[in-house]
PDB file of C-alpha atoms in Angstrom:
ATOM      1  CA  MET A  29      31.331  39.747  60.940  1.00 71.00           C
ATOM      2  CA  ASN A  30      28.726  37.231  61.906  1.00 91.00           C
ATOM      3  CA  GLU A  31      25.464  38.505  63.095  1.00 95.00           C
ATOM      4  CA  ILE A  32      23.964  36.951  66.336  1.00 96.00           C
ATOM      5  CA  TYR A  33      20.397  36.276  67.127  1.00 97.00           C
ATOM      6  CA  THR A  34      19.472  35.871  70.763  1.00 97.00           C
ATOM      7  CA  LEU A  35      16.566  33.498  71.026  1.00 97.00           C
ATOM      8  CA  LEU A  36      14.309  32.621  74.027  1.00 98.00           C
ATOM      9  CA  ILE A  37      13.273  28.929  73.725  1.00 97.00           C
ATOM     10  CA  GLU A  38      10.262  27.903  76.071  1.00 95.00           C
ATOM     11  CA  LEU A  39       8.757  24.459  76.444  1.00 92.00           C
ATOM     12  CA  GLU A  40       5.057  25.086  75.988  1.00 89.00           C
ATOM     13  CA  ASP A  41       3.413  21.691  75.803  1.00 81.00           C
ATOM     14  CA  GLY A  42       3.870  17.984  75.658  1.00 76.00           C
ATOM     15  CA  VAL A  43       1.797  14.715  76.010  1.00 66.00           C
ATOM     16  CA  PHE A  44       2.645  14.408  79.619  1.00 61.00           C
ATOM     17  CA  ARG A  45       1.170  17.760  80.574  1.00 58.00           C
ATOM     18  CA  SER A  46      -1.311  16.130  82.905  1.00 51.00           C
ATOM     19  CA  ASP A  47       1.408  14.248  84.580  1.00 55.00           C
ATOM     20  CA  ALA A  48       2.613  15.341  88.075  1.00 55.00           C
ATOM     21  CA  SER A  49       5.748  16.811  86.353  1.00 54.00           C
ATOM     22  CA  PHE A  50       3.634  19.583  84.738  1.00 57.00           C
ATOM     23  CA  PRO A  51       3.225  22.386  84.829  1.00 62.00           C
ATOM     24  CA  ILE A  52       6.994  22.637  84.437  1.00 74.00           C
ATOM     25  CA  VAL A  53       9.004  25.730  83.381  1.00 84.00           C
ATOM     26  CA  TRP A  54      11.760  25.121  80.875  1.00 89.00           C
ATOM     27  CA  LYS A  55      13.373  28.152  79.294  1.00 95.00           C
ATOM     28  CA  ARG A  56      16.662  28.842  77.598  1.00 97.00           C
ATOM     29  CA  THR A  57      18.027  32.101  76.242  1.00 97.00           C
ATOM     30  CA  VAL A  58      20.656  31.149  73.641  1.00 97.00           C
ATOM     31  CA  GLU A  59      22.775  33.190  71.232  1.00 97.00           C
ATOM     32  CA  PHE A  60      22.946  31.683  67.761  1.00 97.00           C
ATOM     33  CA  ASN A  61      24.839  32.671  64.463  1.00 96.00           C
ATOM     34  CA  ALA A  62      22.207  34.169  62.159  1.00 96.00           C
ATOM     35  CA  ASP A  63      23.160  31.575  59.472  1.00 96.00           C
ATOM     36  CA  THR A  64      22.270  28.801  61.838  1.00 97.00           C
ATOM     37  CA  THR A  65      19.744  26.408  60.079  1.00 96.00           C
ATOM     38  CA  LEU A  66      16.495  25.164  61.621  1.00 95.00           C
ATOM     39  CA  ASN A  67      17.892  21.690  61.429  1.00 94.00           C
ATOM     40  CA  MET A  68      20.903  22.793  63.636  1.00 96.00           C
ATOM     41  CA  LEU A  69      18.437  24.594  65.938  1.00 97.00           C
ATOM     42  CA  HIS A  70      16.601  21.217  66.365  1.00 95.00           C
ATOM     43  CA  ASN A  71      19.781  19.476  67.114  1.00 94.00           C
ATOM     44  CA  PHE A  72      20.745  22.066  69.697  1.00 96.00           C
ATOM     45  CA  ILE A  73      17.175  21.798  71.423  1.00 95.00           C
ATOM     46  CA  GLN A  74      17.534  17.999  71.438  1.00 94.00           C
ATOM     47  CA  GLN A  75      20.795  18.126  73.127  1.00 94.00           C
ATOM     48  CA  GLU A  76      19.752  20.849  75.542  1.00 94.00           C
ATOM     49  CA  VAL A  77      16.633  18.983  76.748  1.00 91.00           C
ATOM     50  CA  ASP A  78      18.503  15.651  76.595  1.00 88.00           C
ATOM     51  CA  PHE A  79      15.850  13.842  74.420  1.00 89.00           C
ATOM     52  CA  ASP A  80      16.525  10.905  72.214  1.00 84.00           C
ATOM     53  CA  ASP A  81      16.363  12.302  68.686  1.00 73.00           C
ATOM     54  CA  ASP A  82      14.088   9.587  67.538  1.00 77.00           C
ATOM     55  CA  HIS A  83      10.944  11.123  66.057  1.00 82.00           C
ATOM     56  CA  LEU A  84       9.971  13.451  63.314  1.00 85.00           C
ATOM     57  CA  TYR A  85       9.746  17.187  63.801  1.00 88.00           C
ATOM     58  CA  GLU A  86       8.882  20.429  62.207  1.00 90.00           C
ATOM     59  CA  PHE A  87       9.131  24.166  62.711  1.00 92.00           C
ATOM     60  CA  TYR A  88       6.313  26.687  61.905  1.00 91.00           C
ATOM     61  CA  ILE A  89       5.376  30.241  62.232  1.00 93.00           C
ATOM     62  CA  ALA A  90       2.025  31.160  63.687  1.00 92.00           C
ATOM     63  CA  LYS A  91       0.284  33.484  66.272  1.00 93.00           C
ATOM     64  CA  LYS A  92      -0.587  30.659  68.706  1.00 90.00           C
ATOM     65  CA  SER A  93       0.823  27.037  68.798  1.00 84.00           C
ATOM     66  CA  ARG A  94      -2.479  25.650  67.635  1.00 80.00           C
ATOM     67  CA  SER A  95      -3.495  28.449  65.256  1.00 81.00           C
ATOM     68  CA  LYS A  96      -3.205  28.521  61.453  1.00 79.00           C
ATOM     69  CA  LYS A  97       0.301  28.304  60.300  1.00 80.00           C
ATOM     70  CA  ALA A  98       1.937  31.153  58.172  1.00 82.00           C
ATOM     71  CA  ARG A  99       4.977  29.157  57.203  1.00 85.00           C
ATOM     72  CA  GLN A 100       5.853  25.607  57.787  1.00 83.00           C
ATOM     73  CA  PHE A 101       9.441  23.898  57.681  1.00 84.00           C
ATOM     74  CA  THR A 102       9.526  20.124  57.560  1.00 81.00           C
ATOM     75  CA  CYS A 103      12.046  17.298  57.054  1.00 70.00           C
ATOM     76  CA  GLU A 104      11.332  17.003  53.347  1.00 60.00           C
ATOM     77  CA  GLY A 105      10.051  20.474  52.372  1.00 49.00           C
ATOM     78  CA  THR A 106       7.972  20.582  49.334  1.00 51.00           C
ATOM     79  CA  THR A 107       7.747  23.028  46.341  1.00 52.00           C
ATOM     80  CA  GLU A 108       4.868  24.758  44.891  1.00 53.00           C
ATOM     81  CA  GLU A 109       4.977  22.358  41.996  1.00 59.00           C
ATOM     82  CA  ASP A 110       4.667  19.393  44.532  1.00 58.00           C
ATOM     83  CA  ASN A 111       1.660  21.148  45.967  1.00 57.00           C
ATOM     84  CA  ARG A 112       0.118  21.603  42.562  1.00 60.00           C
ATOM     85  CA  ALA A 113       0.666  17.997  41.756  1.00 65.00           C
ATOM     86  CA  PHE A 114      -0.932  16.894  45.041  1.00 59.00           C
ATOM     87  CA  TRP A 115      -4.108  18.946  44.234  1.00 59.00           C
ATOM     88  CA  GLN A 116      -4.226  17.702  40.705  1.00 66.00           C
ATOM     89  CA  GLU A 117      -4.007  14.055  41.910  1.00 68.00           C
ATOM     90  CA  HIS A 118      -6.378  14.180  44.858  1.00 61.00           C
ATOM     91  CA  PHE A 119      -8.887  16.987  43.763  1.00 62.00           C
ATOM     92  CA  PRO A 120      -8.830  16.913  40.051  1.00 64.00           C
ATOM     93  CA  ASP A 121     -12.171  18.817  39.817  1.00 64.00           C
ATOM     94  CA  LYS A 122     -10.849  21.608  42.149  1.00 60.00           C
ATOM     95  CA  GLU A 123      -8.708  24.540  41.306  1.00 57.00           C
ATOM     96  CA  TYR A 124      -5.482  24.627  43.305  1.00 52.00           C
ATOM     97  CA  GLY A 125      -5.937  26.367  46.592  1.00 51.00           C
ATOM     98  CA  THR A 126      -9.602  27.291  46.034  1.00 50.00           C
ATOM     99  CA  ALA A 127     -11.477  24.384  47.363  1.00 48.00           C
ATOM    100  CA  PRO A 128     -14.342  25.765  49.563  1.00 46.00           C
ATOM    101  CA  TRP A 129     -13.010  24.330  52.787  1.00 43.00           C
ATOM    102  CA  ILE A 130      -9.553  25.935  52.204  1.00 45.00           C
ATOM    103  CA  LYS A 131      -9.546  29.692  52.911  1.00 41.00           C
ATOM    104  CA  GLU A 132      -6.078  30.234  51.475  1.00 46.00           C
ATOM    105  CA  PRO A 133      -3.787  28.234  49.178  1.00 49.00           C
ATOM    106  CA  TRP A 134      -1.910  25.253  50.580  1.00 50.00           C
ATOM    107  CA  ILE A 135       0.936  26.073  52.964  1.00 57.00           C
ATOM    108  CA  ARG A 136       4.198  25.632  51.152  1.00 60.00           C
ATOM    109  CA  GLU A 137       6.531  23.560  53.194  1.00 72.00           C
ATOM    110  CA  GLU A 138      10.129  24.766  53.329  1.00 84.00           C
ATOM    111  CA  PRO A 139      13.153  22.880  54.129  1.00 85.00           C
ATOM    112  CA  LEU A 140      14.778  22.589  57.499  1.00 87.00           C
ATOM    113  CA  GLY A 141      18.056  23.818  55.905  1.00 90.00           C
ATOM    114  CA  THR A 142      16.458  27.301  56.028  1.00 92.00           C
ATOM    115  CA  PRO A 143      18.770  29.655  58.078  1.00 95.00           C
ATOM    116  CA  LEU A 144      17.442  31.835  60.905  1.00 96.00           C
ATOM    117  CA  ASN A 145      18.124  34.938  58.902  1.00 95.00           C
ATOM    118  CA  GLN A 146      15.555  33.744  56.417  1.00 94.00           C
ATOM    119  CA  VAL A 147      13.130  33.241  59.121  1.00 95.00           C
ATOM    120  CA  PHE A 148      13.522  36.231  61.209  1.00 95.00           C
ATOM    121  CA  PRO A 149      12.037  38.866  61.476  1.00 94.00           C
ATOM    122  CA  LEU A 150       8.644  37.203  62.097  1.00 94.00           C
ATOM    123  CA  PRO A 151       5.357  38.857  61.156  1.00 92.00           C
ATOM    124  CA  ALA A 152       4.077  41.041  63.989  1.00 92.00           C
ATOM    125  CA  GLY A 153       2.263  38.876  66.671  1.00 93.00           C
ATOM    126  CA  ASN A 154       3.873  35.531  65.374  1.00 95.00           C
ATOM    127  CA  PHE A 155       6.290  33.106  67.013  1.00 96.00           C
ATOM    128  CA  LEU A 156       8.399  30.295  65.769  1.00 96.00           C
ATOM    129  CA  PHE A 157       7.184  27.030  66.999  1.00 95.00           C
ATOM    130  CA  TYR A 158       9.220  23.717  67.129  1.00 93.00           C
ATOM    131  CA  LEU A 159       7.098  20.538  67.344  1.00 90.00           C
ATOM    132  CA  PHE A 160       8.967  17.300  68.133  1.00 88.00           C
ATOM    133  CA  ASP A 161       7.330  13.880  68.205  1.00 84.00           C
ATOM    134  CA  TYR A 162       3.998  14.133  66.457  1.00 79.00           C
ATOM    135  CA  GLY A 163       2.523  11.535  69.083  1.00 78.00           C
ATOM    136  CA  ASP A 164       3.780  13.034  72.281  1.00 81.00           C
ATOM    137  CA  SER A 165       3.631  16.570  70.823  1.00 83.00           C
ATOM    138  CA  TRP A 166       6.554  18.221  72.574  1.00 87.00           C
ATOM    139  CA  ARG A 167       6.073  21.852  71.535  1.00 92.00           C
ATOM    140  CA  PHE A 168       8.475  24.727  71.997  1.00 94.00           C
ATOM    141  CA  LYS A 169       7.935  28.434  71.430  1.00 96.00           C
ATOM    142  CA  ILE A 170      10.736  30.512  70.139  1.00 97.00           C
ATOM    143  CA  ARG A 171      11.234  34.285  69.857  1.00 96.00           C
ATOM    144  CA  LYS A 172      14.026  36.563  68.981  1.00 96.00           C
ATOM    145  CA  THR A 173      14.797  38.858  71.978  1.00 95.00           C
ATOM    146  CA  ASN A 174      17.351  41.219  70.651  1.00 91.00           C
ATOM    147  CA  ARG A 175      16.038  44.185  68.555  1.00 88.00           C
ATOM    148  CA  LYS A 176      19.420  45.786  67.950  1.00 92.00           C
ATOM    149  CA  GLN A 177      21.889  44.132  65.678  1.00 92.00           C
ATOM    150  CA  GLN A 178      24.407  42.122  67.467  1.00 93.00           C
ATOM    151  CA  PHE A 179      27.690  40.603  66.066  1.00 95.00           C
ATOM    152  CA  ALA A 180      29.746  37.573  67.287  1.00 94.00           C
ATOM    153  CA  ALA A 181      32.313  38.250  69.933  1.00 94.00           C
ATOM    154  CA  GLU A 182      35.832  37.283  69.154  1.00 93.00           C
ATOM    155  CA  GLY A 183      36.862  34.015  70.776  1.00 94.00           C
ATOM    156  CA  VAL A 184      33.291  32.945  71.615  1.00 95.00           C
ATOM    157  CA  GLU A 185      31.746  29.787  70.490  1.00 95.00           C
ATOM    158  CA  TYR A 186      28.157  29.794  69.333  1.00 96.00           C
ATOM    159  CA  PRO A 187      25.474  28.638  70.069  1.00 96.00           C
ATOM    160  CA  ARG A 188      25.989  29.839  73.607  1.00 96.00           C
ATOM    161  CA  VAL A 189      23.532  29.507  76.436  1.00 96.00           C
ATOM    162  CA  VAL A 190      23.221  32.860  78.327  1.00 96.00           C
ATOM    163  CA  GLY A 191      20.288  32.178  80.594  1.00 96.00           C
ATOM    164  CA  GLY A 192      17.914  29.402  81.615  1.00 94.00           C
ATOM    165  CA  GLU A 193      15.231  28.367  83.977  1.00 93.00           C
ATOM    166  CA  GLY A 194      14.041  24.858  84.948  1.00 88.00           C
ATOM    167  CA  GLU A 195      15.144  21.282  84.699  1.00 86.00           C
ATOM    168  CA  ASN A 196      14.877  19.143  81.753  1.00 84.00           C
ATOM    169  CA  PRO A 197      11.477  17.339  81.282  1.00 81.00           C
ATOM    170  CA  LYS A 198      11.562  13.638  81.129  1.00 78.00           C
ATOM    171  CA  GLN A 199      11.018  12.422  77.544  1.00 77.00           C
ATOM    172  CA  TYR A 200       9.407   9.274  78.446  1.00 73.00           C
ATOM    173  CA  PRO A 201       8.327   9.543  82.183  1.00 65.00           C
ATOM    174  CA  MET A 202       6.323   6.349  82.292  1.00 62.00           C
ATOM    175  CA  TRP A 203       9.363   4.425  81.118  1.00 55.00           C
ATOM    176  CA  ASP A 204      11.873   6.322  83.176  1.00 50.00           C
ATOM    177  CA  ASP A 205       9.814   5.747  86.352  1.00 48.00           C
ATOM    178  CA  ASP A 206       9.326   1.980  85.779  1.00 48.00           C
ATOM    179  CA  GLU A 207      12.198   0.533  87.518  1.00 50.00           C
ATOM    180  CA  ASP A 208      10.732  -2.935  87.689  1.00 46.00           C
ATOM    181  CA  PHE A 209      10.635  -3.270  83.920  1.00 42.00           C
ATOM    182  CA  ASP A 210      13.406  -5.656  82.682  1.00 45.00           C
ATOM    183  CA  VAL A 211      13.880  -6.012  78.872  1.00 43.00           C
ATOM    184  CA  GLU A 212      15.467  -9.492  79.486  1.00 47.00           C
ATOM    185  CA  GLU A 213      12.088 -10.742  81.158  1.00 45.00           C
ATOM    186  CA  VAL A 214      10.275 -10.035  77.795  1.00 42.00           C
ATOM    187  CA  THR A 215      10.214 -13.212  75.579  1.00 47.00           C
ATOM    188  CA  ASP A 216       8.644 -14.026  72.158  1.00 50.00           C
ATOM    189  CA  ASP A 217       7.062 -17.270  73.577  1.00 50.00           C
ATOM    190  CA  PRO A 218       3.372 -16.628  74.163  1.00 50.00           C
ATOM    191  CA  VAL A 219       3.107 -19.626  76.553  1.00 52.00           C
ATOM    192  CA  ASP A 220       5.949 -21.248  78.633  1.00 50.00           C
ATOM    193  CA  GLY A 221       6.459 -24.723  77.361  1.00 46.00           C
TER     194      GLY A 221
END
């Protein structure tokens, strides 16, 4: 039987936070198969908020959204050997992970193909964060809400939204609100001839 995780996904931050549309509340409670990958979770969130999937993203585990990352999952993912090679190339006179400004060794980036059952349970007091678009910084906080083991119900398709609150934020509110903007009016000619 497939184990099911119930996740609460909350929009925590975005570049347009100072816009009139903030503070907004956007939450979804969703049931996922435990073998769902972080990349699949990314695709689900993109579909759920109705964003264009047109930017880089990552997941990371931390106590707060801007605190030190305990684990990081990125598009590429790097290995311990990649990290050592980076240090040897850029800091040849330093021992790997012991530079005075680094309190702990370099965070090992893990691949987005990592399944949820290798992410959860999280260390006490930590959350899983999803950061989409490094410029606009759409940040979502994710936590597992079911403590008891759950299994997939027969005939139910997962992921399945079981609760929610709030309307989707606009990914590009300044573009969405600009009704006068017409792409055909823009030309390559700097001066009309």
